[in-house]
Coordinates of C-alpha atoms and ligand atoms in Angstrom, one line a residue:
M1 CA 106.7 116.4 90.1
A2 CA 107.2 112.7 91.0
Y3 CA 104.7 111.3 93.5
S4 CA 106.8 109.7 96.2
L5 CA 106.4 107.5 99.3
L6 CA 108.8 106.0 101.7
Y7 CA 107.6 103.1 103.8
V8 CA 109.3 101.3 106.6
S9 CA 108.2 97.9 107.8
K10 CA 109.3 95.0 110.0
T11 CA 110.5 91.9 108.3
L12 CA 109.0 88.5 108.8
L13 CA 111.7 86.8 107.0
E14 CA 114.1 84.5 108.9
Y15 CA 117.7 85.4 108.9
P16 CA 120.2 84.2 107.8
G17 CA 118.6 83.1 104.6
G18 CA 116.2 86.1 104.3
E19 CA 118.8 87.9 102.0
A20 CA 118.1 85.4 99.2
E21 CA 114.4 86.0 99.4
V22 CA 114.9 89.8 99.3
A23 CA 117.1 89.4 96.3
N24 CA 114.2 87.4 94.7
I25 CA 111.7 90.2 95.6
A26 CA 114.0 92.8 94.0
A27 CA 114.6 90.8 90.9
A28 CA 110.8 90.1 90.5
S29 CA 110.0 93.8 91.1
I30 CA 112.0 95.3 88.3
K31 CA 109.6 94.3 85.5
R32 CA 106.4 95.4 87.2
N33 CA 108.0 98.7 88.5
A34 CA 109.3 99.5 85.0
E35 CA 105.8 98.8 83.5
L36 CA 104.3 101.2 86.0
G37 CA 107.0 103.8 85.5
V38 CA 108.0 103.6 89.1
T39 CA 111.6 103.9 90.3
G40 CA 113.1 103.7 93.7
A41 CA 115.2 101.8 96.2
L42 CA 114.8 99.0 98.7
V43 CA 116.9 98.5 101.8
S44 CA 116.8 95.4 103.9
T45 CA 118.5 95.5 107.3
G46 CA 117.5 92.1 108.6
T47 CA 115.1 93.7 111.0
Y48 CA 113.4 96.3 108.8
F49 CA 112.6 97.1 105.2
A50 CA 112.6 100.7 103.8
Q51 CA 111.6 101.4 100.3
L52 CA 111.2 104.6 98.3
L53 CA 108.7 104.4 95.5
E54 CA 108.5 107.4 93.1
G55 CA 106.6 108.0 89.8
P56 CA 103.0 108.4 88.6
R57 CA 100.6 108.4 91.5
E58 CA 98.5 105.5 90.2
G59 CA 101.6 103.3 89.7
V60 CA 103.0 104.1 93.2
E61 CA 99.6 103.5 94.8
A62 CA 99.0 100.2 93.0
L63 CA 102.4 98.9 94.1
M64 CA 101.9 100.1 97.6
E65 CA 98.6 98.2 97.7
S66 CA 100.4 94.9 96.7
I67 CA 103.3 95.5 99.1
N68 CA 101.0 96.4 102.0
A69 CA 99.3 93.0 101.7
D70 CA 102.6 91.0 101.4
P71 CA 102.9 88.5 104.3
R72 CA 106.7 88.7 104.2
H73 CA 106.6 91.9 106.4
M74 CA 104.3 93.7 108.8
Q75 CA 103.3 97.1 110.0
P76 CA 104.2 99.1 106.9
R77 CA 104.4 102.8 107.9
I78 CA 104.0 105.1 105.0
I79 CA 105.5 108.5 104.8
R80 CA 104.7 110.9 101.9
I81 CA 107.8 112.5 100.6
A82 CA 107.8 115.9 99.0
Q83 CA 110.3 115.9 96.2
E84 CA 110.4 117.8 92.9
E85 CA 112.4 115.2 91.0
R86 CA 113.1 111.5 91.2
R87 CA 116.0 110.5 93.3
F88 CA 116.6 107.2 91.4
P89 CA 115.8 108.1 87.8
G90 CA 116.4 105.1 85.5
W91 CA 116.4 102.6 88.4
A92 CA 113.4 100.3 88.4
L93 CA 114.6 99.3 91.8
V94 CA 117.9 99.7 93.5
Y95 CA 118.4 96.8 95.8
A96 CA 120.6 98.4 98.5
G97 CA 121.2 95.1 100.3
Y98 CA 121.8 94.2 103.9
A99 CA 122.4 97.4 105.8
S100 CA 122.1 97.0 109.5
L101 CA 123.6 100.4 110.2
V102 CA 120.4 101.9 108.9
D103 CA 118.4 100.3 111.7
R104 CA 118.8 103.2 114.1
H105 CA 117.5 105.6 111.5
I106 CA 114.5 103.5 110.6
A107 CA 113.4 102.4 114.2
P108 CA 112.1 105.8 115.3
L109 CA 109.8 106.0 112.3
F110 CA 107.6 103.4 114.1
S111 CA 107.0 105.7 117.0
S112 CA 104.6 108.6 116.9
L113 CA 106.6 111.5 115.7
P114 CA 105.6 115.0 114.6
P115 CA 105.3 114.9 110.8
A116 CA 108.2 117.3 110.4
D117 CA 110.5 115.0 112.4
A118 CA 109.3 111.9 110.4
A119 CA 109.9 113.8 107.2
H120 CA 113.4 114.7 108.3
L121 CA 114.3 111.1 109.3
A122 CA 112.8 109.8 106.1
Q123 CA 115.1 112.1 104.1
R124 CA 118.0 110.8 106.0
V125 CA 117.1 107.2 105.1
I126 CA 116.7 108.2 101.4
T127 CA 120.1 109.9 101.5
M128 CA 121.6 106.6 102.8
M129 CA 119.9 104.7 100.0
E130 CA 121.5 107.1 97.5
G131 CA 124.9 106.3 99.1
F132 CA 124.3 102.6 98.7
A133 CA 123.2 103.0 95.1
R134 CA 126.6 104.6 94.3
L135 CA 128.5 101.7 95.7
P136 CA 130.0 99.5 92.9
S137 CA 128.3 96.4 94.5
A138 CA 124.8 97.9 94.5
Ligands
LIG205 C1 109.7 94.5 101.3 C2 109.0 94.2 100.0 C3 109.2 95.1 98.9 C4 108.5 94.8 97.7 N1 108.7 95.7 96.6 C5 108.1 95.4 95.4 C6 108.2 96.3 94.3 O1 108.9 97.3 94.4 N2 107.6 95.9 93.2 C7 106.9 94.8 93.0 O2 106.3 94.5 92.0 N3 106.7 94.0 94.1 C8 107.3 94.2 95.3 N4 107.1 93.4 96.3 C9 106.3 92.2 96.1 C10 104.8 92.5 96.3 O3 104.5 92.6 97.6 C11 103.9 91.5 95.6 O4 104.3 90.2 96.0 C12 104.1 91.5 94.1 O5 104.1 92.8 93.6 C13 103.0 90.7 93.4 O6 101.8 91.5 93.6 P1 100.4 90.8 93.6 O7 100.5 89.8 94.7 O8 99.4 91.9 94.0 O9 100.2 90.2 92.3 C14 107.7 93.6 97.5 C15 107.6 92.8 98.6 C16 108.2 93.1 99.9 C17 108.0 92.1 101.0

């Protein structure tokens, strides 16, 4: 069973222009994630980030520790995801790109929600990521 986390955070990048920095983050992440055996997906909406990390627990936690300390975003909210299998096997990181329509699904995750509701919303964000990953441009 893959250990999985979804976090959402608020971007501190300036837009427009932030997209290029996110593309740099994604490109730089592929090597380290692959070395740690971690797969997943990153969405950037211009307001928020959402990222799914899945793989060996040590690898996921090591990455989350680095990401937590990154000054390019703030208030990462981490939601543990129960999933039997990886959702993005073979993808060191899918960069799902600029996706402002995801904002309204991410925003409520910053409020205090019952865990079941947070888990439900998190699953919806992950399903959207899977949709982006299937697009030819992803
Ligand atoms: C939104 C966001 C997502 C990130 N995702 C990853 C990632 O999946 N893998 C990775 O190696 N670094 C990622 N980074 C960069 C890390 O925060 C960090 O800069 C990098 O891993 C270097 O780690 P270190 O500073 O501990 O050496 C991300 C940064 C941001 C702002």
